[in-house]
Short mmCIF file of C-alpha atoms in Angstrom, two decimals:
data_model
loop_
_atom_site.label_atom_id
_atom_site.label_comp_id
_atom_site.label_asym_id
_atom_site.label_seq_id
_atom_site.Cartn_x
_atom_site.Cartn_y
_atom_site.Cartn_z
CA MET A 25 -96.33 121.88 201.35
CA ARG A 26 -96.10 122.24 197.61
CA THR A 27 -93.40 119.53 197.55
CA ASN A 28 -95.66 117.14 199.46
CA ARG A 29 -98.47 117.74 196.99
CA SER A 30 -96.08 116.99 194.13
CA PHE A 31 -95.06 113.72 195.73
CA VAL A 32 -98.71 112.80 196.23
CA ALA A 33 -99.47 113.60 192.57
CA VAL A 34 -96.55 111.51 191.39
CA GLY A 35 -97.61 108.68 193.67
CA VAL A 36 -101.18 108.78 192.38
CA MET A 37 -99.90 108.78 188.80
CA LEU A 38 -97.69 105.76 189.49
CA VAL A 39 -100.59 103.90 191.09
CA VAL A 40 -102.76 104.66 188.07
CA LEU A 41 -100.06 103.54 185.64
CA VAL A 42 -99.38 100.33 187.58
CA GLY A 43 -103.11 99.60 187.68
CA ALA A 44 -103.39 100.27 183.95
CA GLU A 45 -100.43 97.99 183.26
CA VAL A 46 -101.96 95.19 185.36
CA GLY A 47 -105.21 95.55 183.44
CA ALA A 48 -103.37 95.62 180.13
CA ARG A 49 -101.49 92.43 181.03
CA PHE A 50 -104.82 90.75 181.67
CA LEU A 51 -106.19 91.91 178.30
CA GLU A 52 -103.10 91.42 176.13
CA PRO A 53 -103.40 87.62 175.61
CA LYS A 54 -107.04 88.07 174.62
CA LEU A 55 -106.34 90.66 171.92
CA PRO A 56 -104.53 90.37 168.56
CA ALA A 57 -100.83 91.20 168.56
CA PRO A 58 -99.81 94.64 167.24
CA GLN A 59 -100.04 94.58 163.47
CA VAL A 60 -96.63 94.80 161.83
CA TRP A 61 -97.44 93.28 158.44
CA ASP A 62 -99.41 95.08 155.76
CA THR A 63 -102.77 93.31 156.29
CA PRO A 64 -104.42 91.29 159.07
CA PHE A 65 -104.30 88.28 156.72
CA VAL A 66 -100.55 88.48 156.23
CA GLN A 67 -100.10 89.18 159.94
CA ASP A 68 -102.04 86.07 161.02
CA LYS A 69 -100.49 83.88 158.36
CA ALA A 70 -96.94 84.95 159.17
CA ILE A 71 -97.48 84.05 162.83
CA ARG A 72 -99.10 80.74 161.95
CA ILE A 73 -96.44 79.76 159.42
CA GLU A 74 -93.71 80.22 162.00
CA GLU A 75 -95.72 78.08 164.45
CA LEU A 76 -96.29 75.27 161.94
CA GLY A 77 -92.84 74.72 160.49
CA ASP A 78 -92.63 72.09 157.75
CA VAL A 79 -95.83 70.97 156.01
CA ASP A 80 -96.46 68.62 153.13
CA ILE A 81 -98.70 70.88 151.03
CA ALA A 82 -98.93 74.65 150.62
CA VAL A 83 -101.59 76.51 148.64
CA ILE A 84 -100.70 79.94 147.26
CA GLY A 85 -102.79 82.54 145.52
CA SER A 86 -105.09 85.44 146.31
CA SER A 87 -108.47 85.49 148.05
CA ILE A 88 -109.85 83.27 145.30
CA ALA A 89 -107.63 80.47 146.57
CA ASN A 90 -107.84 81.45 150.23
CA ALA A 91 -111.63 81.26 150.38
CA SER A 92 -112.11 78.27 148.12
CA ILE A 93 -109.44 75.67 148.89
CA ASP A 94 -109.53 73.45 151.98
CA VAL A 95 -105.98 72.11 152.10
CA THR A 96 -106.90 69.53 154.74
CA MET A 97 -109.24 67.84 152.27
CA ILE A 98 -106.43 67.78 149.70
CA SER A 99 -103.95 66.18 152.09
CA GLU A 100 -106.51 63.56 153.11
CA ALA A 101 -106.63 62.35 149.50
CA ILE A 102 -102.82 61.98 149.16
CA ASP A 103 -101.29 58.96 150.90
CA TRP A 104 -97.95 60.57 151.69
CA ALA A 105 -99.37 63.93 152.82
CA ASP A 106 -100.30 64.49 156.45
CA SER A 107 -100.28 68.26 156.74
CA GLY A 108 -100.88 71.42 154.77
CA TYR A 109 -101.47 75.14 154.95
CA ASN A 110 -103.38 77.55 152.76
CA ALA A 111 -100.78 80.32 152.50
CA SER A 112 -102.80 82.39 150.01
CA ASN A 113 -103.04 86.14 150.66
CA PRO A 114 -106.32 87.94 149.94
CA GLY A 115 -105.89 91.22 148.16
CA SER A 116 -102.52 90.33 146.67
CA ALA A 117 -101.37 90.09 143.07
CA ILE A 118 -98.93 87.58 141.63
CA ARG A 119 -95.76 89.62 142.10
CA GLU A 120 -96.53 89.85 145.82
CA TRP A 121 -97.02 86.06 145.92
CA GLY A 122 -93.44 85.73 144.71
CA ALA A 123 -92.01 87.88 147.50
CA TRP A 124 -94.20 86.19 150.13
CA ASP A 125 -93.16 82.74 148.94
CA GLU A 126 -89.46 83.60 149.06
CA ASP A 127 -89.77 85.35 152.43
CA LEU A 128 -91.83 82.79 154.33
CA VAL A 129 -93.68 80.05 152.47
CA LEU A 130 -90.77 78.15 150.93
CA PRO A 131 -88.13 78.61 153.67
CA GLU A 132 -90.50 78.17 156.65
CA LEU A 133 -93.10 75.66 155.46
CA CYS A 134 -90.69 73.77 153.17
CA PRO A 135 -93.61 72.15 151.31
CA ASP A 136 -93.34 68.97 149.25
CA LEU A 137 -96.16 70.14 146.98
CA VAL A 138 -97.23 73.69 146.14
CA VAL A 139 -100.65 74.25 144.62
CA ILE A 140 -100.98 77.57 142.79
CA SER A 141 -104.70 78.35 142.61
CA MET A 142 -105.63 81.25 140.38
CA GLY A 143 -108.15 82.83 138.05
CA PRO A 144 -108.38 85.57 135.43
CA ARG A 145 -108.68 88.30 138.04
CA ASP A 146 -105.15 87.50 139.24
CA THR A 147 -103.53 88.01 135.85
CA ASN A 148 -104.47 91.52 134.73
CA ASP A 149 -101.28 93.38 133.80
CA ASN A 150 -103.19 96.66 134.09
CA GLU A 151 -104.47 95.98 137.63
CA PRO A 152 -104.30 99.49 139.13
CA THR A 153 -103.37 98.63 142.74
CA ASP A 154 -100.73 95.95 142.01
CA GLU A 155 -97.71 98.23 142.43
CA ARG A 156 -99.03 99.85 145.59
CA GLU A 157 -99.92 96.51 147.22
CA LEU A 158 -96.49 95.09 146.42
CA SER A 159 -94.69 98.16 147.81
CA THR A 160 -96.80 98.12 150.97
CA TYR A 161 -95.89 94.50 151.57
CA LEU A 162 -92.20 94.99 150.83
CA ASP A 163 -92.03 98.04 153.10
CA SER A 164 -93.93 96.46 156.01
CA GLU A 165 -92.38 96.40 159.46
CA GLY A 166 -93.01 92.66 159.68
CA ARG A 167 -90.87 92.00 156.63
CA ARG A 168 -88.08 94.25 157.90
CA ARG A 169 -88.26 92.50 161.26
CA LEU A 170 -88.03 89.13 159.50
CA TYR A 171 -84.67 90.15 158.07
CA GLY A 172 -83.44 92.00 161.16
CA GLU A 173 -83.70 95.30 159.30
CA GLU A 174 -86.01 97.24 161.60
CA THR A 175 -85.48 100.96 161.88
CA ILE A 176 -84.15 102.32 165.19
CA GLY A 177 -87.63 103.63 165.97
CA GLU A 178 -89.23 100.26 165.27
CA SER A 179 -86.65 98.47 167.43
CA ILE A 180 -87.33 100.82 170.33
CA GLU A 181 -91.07 100.40 169.91
CA SER A 182 -90.71 96.62 169.75
CA PHE A 183 -88.65 96.65 172.96
CA PHE A 184 -91.29 98.60 174.87
CA GLN A 185 -94.08 96.43 173.47
CA GLN A 186 -92.29 93.40 174.87
CA GLN A 187 -91.79 95.02 178.26
CA PHE A 188 -95.11 96.78 178.77
CA ALA A 189 -98.52 95.39 177.84
CA LEU A 190 -99.96 98.90 177.96
CA VAL A 191 -97.71 99.83 175.04
CA ALA A 192 -98.43 96.58 173.19
CA ILE A 193 -102.21 97.06 173.19
CA ARG A 194 -102.34 100.85 172.96
CA GLU A 195 -103.69 100.75 169.38
CA ARG A 196 -106.51 98.46 170.51
CA LEU A 197 -107.32 100.75 173.45
CA ARG A 198 -107.89 103.59 170.98
CA GLU A 199 -110.84 101.62 169.60
CA PRO A 200 -112.75 100.75 172.80
CA ARG A 201 -115.94 99.82 170.99
CA ASN A 202 -114.13 97.34 168.74
CA MET A 203 -112.18 96.03 171.73
CA PHE A 204 -115.34 95.21 173.66
CA ARG A 205 -116.91 93.66 170.55
CA PHE A 206 -113.82 91.52 169.97
CA LEU A 207 -113.68 90.39 173.60
CA ASN A 208 -117.34 89.41 173.30
CA GLY A 209 -116.54 87.09 170.41
CA GLU A 210 -117.38 89.30 167.44
CA SER A 211 -115.14 89.20 164.37
CA ILE A 212 -113.40 92.53 163.67
CA SER A 213 -111.99 92.18 160.16
CA SER A 214 -109.55 95.07 160.54
CA TRP A 215 -108.06 93.39 163.63
CA LYS A 216 -107.89 89.72 162.87
CA ALA A 217 -108.70 87.60 159.82
CA ARG A 218 -111.28 84.84 160.22
CA LEU A 219 -109.06 81.90 159.33
CA THR A 220 -109.16 78.18 160.02
CA PRO A 221 -106.04 76.63 161.64
CA ASP A 222 -104.96 75.52 158.16
CA GLY A 223 -105.26 79.05 156.80
CA ARG A 224 -108.55 79.16 154.87
CA PHE A 225 -110.68 82.30 155.04
CA GLN A 226 -114.24 81.47 156.05
CA GLY A 227 -115.81 84.81 155.24
CA PHE A 228 -117.54 83.61 152.07
CA ASP A 229 -118.77 80.24 153.40
CA GLY A 230 -122.35 81.32 153.94
CA GLY A 231 -122.64 83.40 150.79
CA HIS A 232 -124.75 82.75 147.73
CA TYR A 233 -124.44 84.16 144.25
CA VAL A 234 -126.65 87.05 143.18
CA ASP A 235 -126.28 89.42 140.24
CA ASP A 236 -124.83 92.70 141.45
CA LEU A 237 -124.42 95.51 138.92
CA GLU A 238 -122.63 97.80 141.39
CA ARG A 239 -120.07 95.08 142.20
CA ASP A 240 -119.53 94.50 138.50
CA ARG A 241 -118.97 98.23 137.96
CA ARG A 242 -116.36 98.35 140.73
CA LEU A 243 -114.53 95.40 139.21
CA ARG A 244 -114.64 96.89 135.73
CA GLU A 245 -113.17 100.14 137.02
CA GLY A 246 -110.82 98.43 139.49
CA GLU A 247 -109.05 95.07 139.37
CA LEU A 248 -110.31 94.22 135.88
CA ARG A 249 -109.82 97.66 134.33
CA ASP A 250 -108.33 97.49 130.82
CA TYR A 251 -107.97 93.74 131.26
CA GLN A 252 -104.84 92.46 129.57
CA VAL A 253 -103.08 89.13 129.84
CA GLY A 254 -99.42 89.95 129.37
CA PRO A 255 -95.89 89.34 130.58
CA VAL A 256 -95.94 91.10 133.97
CA GLN A 257 -98.01 88.61 135.93
CA PHE A 258 -97.20 85.49 133.88
CA ASP A 259 -93.44 86.13 133.98
CA SER A 260 -93.76 86.45 137.76
CA LEU A 261 -95.57 83.12 137.80
CA LYS A 262 -92.70 81.53 135.90
CA ASP A 263 -90.27 82.86 138.51
CA ILE A 264 -92.41 81.51 141.34
CA ILE A 265 -92.59 78.09 139.69
CA ALA A 266 -88.82 78.04 139.12
CA ASP A 267 -88.21 78.86 142.80
CA ILE A 268 -90.46 76.01 143.89
CA GLN A 269 -89.00 73.53 141.43
CA ALA A 270 -85.49 74.43 142.59
CA THR A 271 -86.32 72.89 145.98
CA GLY A 272 -87.43 69.62 144.37
CA ALA A 273 -91.06 70.15 145.35
CA TYR A 274 -93.96 69.31 143.08
CA VAL A 275 -95.96 72.18 141.58
CA ALA A 276 -99.50 72.12 140.23
CA ILE A 277 -101.69 74.93 138.93
CA VAL A 278 -105.42 74.97 139.60
CA ASP A 279 -107.34 77.07 137.11
CA MET A 280 -110.17 77.96 139.45
CA PRO A 281 -113.74 77.75 138.14
CA LEU A 282 -115.97 80.81 138.37
CA MET A 283 -119.18 82.41 137.21
CA ARG A 284 -117.55 82.65 133.81
CA ASP A 285 -120.52 83.82 131.75
CA GLN A 286 -121.08 86.72 134.16
CA LEU A 287 -117.39 87.60 134.34
CA ALA A 288 -117.31 87.80 130.54
CA LYS A 289 -119.78 90.67 130.83
CA VAL A 290 -117.41 92.56 133.14
CA VAL A 291 -114.06 92.39 131.31
CA ASP A 292 -113.58 94.77 128.39
CA ASP A 293 -113.57 92.33 125.49
CA GLY A 294 -115.79 89.67 127.01
CA THR A 295 -115.08 86.07 126.12
CA SER A 296 -112.09 87.15 124.02
CA ASP A 297 -110.29 88.28 127.19
CA LEU A 298 -111.07 85.03 128.95
CA ASP A 299 -109.90 83.06 125.91
CA ASP A 300 -106.58 84.94 126.14
CA TYR A 301 -106.30 83.86 129.75
CA ASP A 302 -107.06 80.23 128.84
CA ARG A 303 -104.32 80.19 126.20
CA ALA A 304 -101.81 81.85 128.53
CA ILE A 305 -102.34 79.42 131.39
CA ARG A 306 -102.08 76.41 129.07
CA GLN A 307 -98.87 77.82 127.59
CA LEU A 308 -97.51 78.41 131.10
CA GLY A 309 -98.12 74.77 131.96
CA THR A 310 -96.41 73.61 128.78
CA GLU A 311 -93.36 75.87 129.22
CA THR A 312 -92.81 74.97 132.87
CA GLY A 313 -93.84 71.32 132.74
CA VAL A 314 -96.45 71.97 135.43
CA PRO A 315 -99.86 70.26 135.24
CA VAL A 316 -102.84 72.61 134.98
CA LEU A 317 -105.98 71.28 136.65
CA SER A 318 -109.27 72.67 135.41
CA TYR A 319 -112.79 72.14 136.75
CA SER A 320 -114.80 73.91 134.09
CA ASP A 321 -117.86 71.76 134.82
CA MET A 322 -118.23 73.87 137.98
CA ASN A 323 -118.41 77.13 136.02
CA ASN A 324 -121.64 79.13 136.14
CA HIS A 325 -123.32 77.09 138.91
CA GLY A 326 -124.40 79.81 141.31
CA VAL A 327 -124.84 77.38 144.20
CA PHE A 328 -121.03 77.06 144.40
CA TYR A 329 -120.24 80.79 144.61
CA ALA A 330 -120.56 83.75 146.92
CA ASP A 331 -119.78 86.13 144.05
CA LEU A 332 -118.15 85.87 140.62
CA TYR A 333 -115.18 83.77 141.81
CA HIS A 334 -115.05 83.37 145.61
CA MET A 335 -116.60 80.05 146.51
CA ALA A 336 -119.21 79.57 149.18
CA LEU A 337 -118.91 76.44 151.34
CA PRO A 338 -120.67 74.11 148.84
CA GLY A 339 -118.07 75.04 146.22
CA THR A 340 -115.19 74.47 148.64
CA LEU A 341 -116.56 71.07 149.64
CA GLU A 342 -116.91 70.11 145.97
CA ILE A 343 -113.59 71.26 144.55
CA SER A 344 -111.14 70.50 147.38
CA PRO A 345 -111.43 66.69 147.39
CA ARG A 346 -111.42 66.66 143.59
CA ILE A 347 -108.14 68.56 143.58
CA GLY A 348 -106.78 66.11 146.14
CA GLN A 349 -107.74 63.08 144.07
CA ASP A 350 -106.18 64.52 140.91
CA LEU A 351 -102.97 65.41 142.73
CA ALA A 352 -102.79 61.95 144.27
CA GLU A 353 -102.80 60.45 140.78
CA LEU A 354 -100.25 62.95 139.46
CA PHE A 355 -97.84 62.65 142.39
CA PRO A 356 -98.10 59.19 143.99
CA GLU A 357 -94.71 59.36 145.74
CA ARG A 358 -93.26 61.93 148.11
CA PRO A 359 -90.54 64.05 146.43
CA GLN A 360 -87.06 64.71 147.77
CA VAL A 361 -87.10 68.35 148.88
CA GLU A 362 -84.32 70.63 150.02
CA CYS A 363 -85.80 73.55 151.93
CA ALA A 364 -85.37 76.96 150.34
CA ILE A 365 -83.04 79.47 151.92
CA ARG A 366 -84.48 82.91 152.55
CA PRO A 367 -82.83 85.41 150.20
CA PRO A 368 -81.05 88.54 151.41
CA TYR A 369 -83.39 91.33 152.43
CA GLY A 370 -84.54 93.51 149.58
CA SER A 371 -83.62 91.12 146.77
CA ALA A 372 -86.86 89.16 146.63
CA ASN A 373 -89.02 90.70 143.91
CA SER A 374 -88.35 94.19 145.22
#
């Protein structure tokens, strides 16, 4: 009798598991894939880059570039360019850009033109989270998987995720409220970045600039703490430029406009710090032979910005075609490009 009850219990359990698996297989295509990269932005962009393959134009940078640059509007202004992708990574510093570019942007997208869009916030050698962000990216499962260097545990997990939808979406099932919100069309930032097909983040589009003393305090104590323009970030930029130029691709730097007068109140030494940045970016252009595009006439016009440097939609619509027109004049002919080869795992800026 006891044996029969055991068989019944096992049978019920199997029925429940099969039913759960069927339900999970219905839900899986509607939910984001398990996150294996360090941020939802990198996760979505890595997937999209592999889908796209070669493009004519790639934009790199941090959230300043990702929110503000519409690469489609740039390609529309350049006769020989038909495609592009904004490969910028919000929350990243320049050294991480270098690893990301070597891992995916240059070998997968094989761009003919790379636009490096940046601002003073990207170049602080004393930025307190730079090292941690770089390490988190370098140690991510997605990067190890890219190079076939997954741990045994990760390989086993990946196998079961591929075989069983219930395993693949288990992390999502642990957040039922967010799952229902996501399935109802709400944006869950910790699950999936709100990106256009060409990679631009739309989260600042509807913003408008307002003075915010608490935001300024967080910046002063965070990304802009002890602001110093020095060799760490700018030497990394030189390496990035050299890697791009080695493929034969064009490179241009966009010195992004911002609410400059307000930012000068946030950095330690005010306009002196920003003047240091101006000199450093001009020197970088001279040393590398890369044109530096500046749109200083857009500085300090609050209508263009969601905050001190992320552009709202009016700013994006203003600057993107201007960048495209300037690049069209600088680079009227398509270059001869030899796609980059992905370096051995662990050697790229690690």
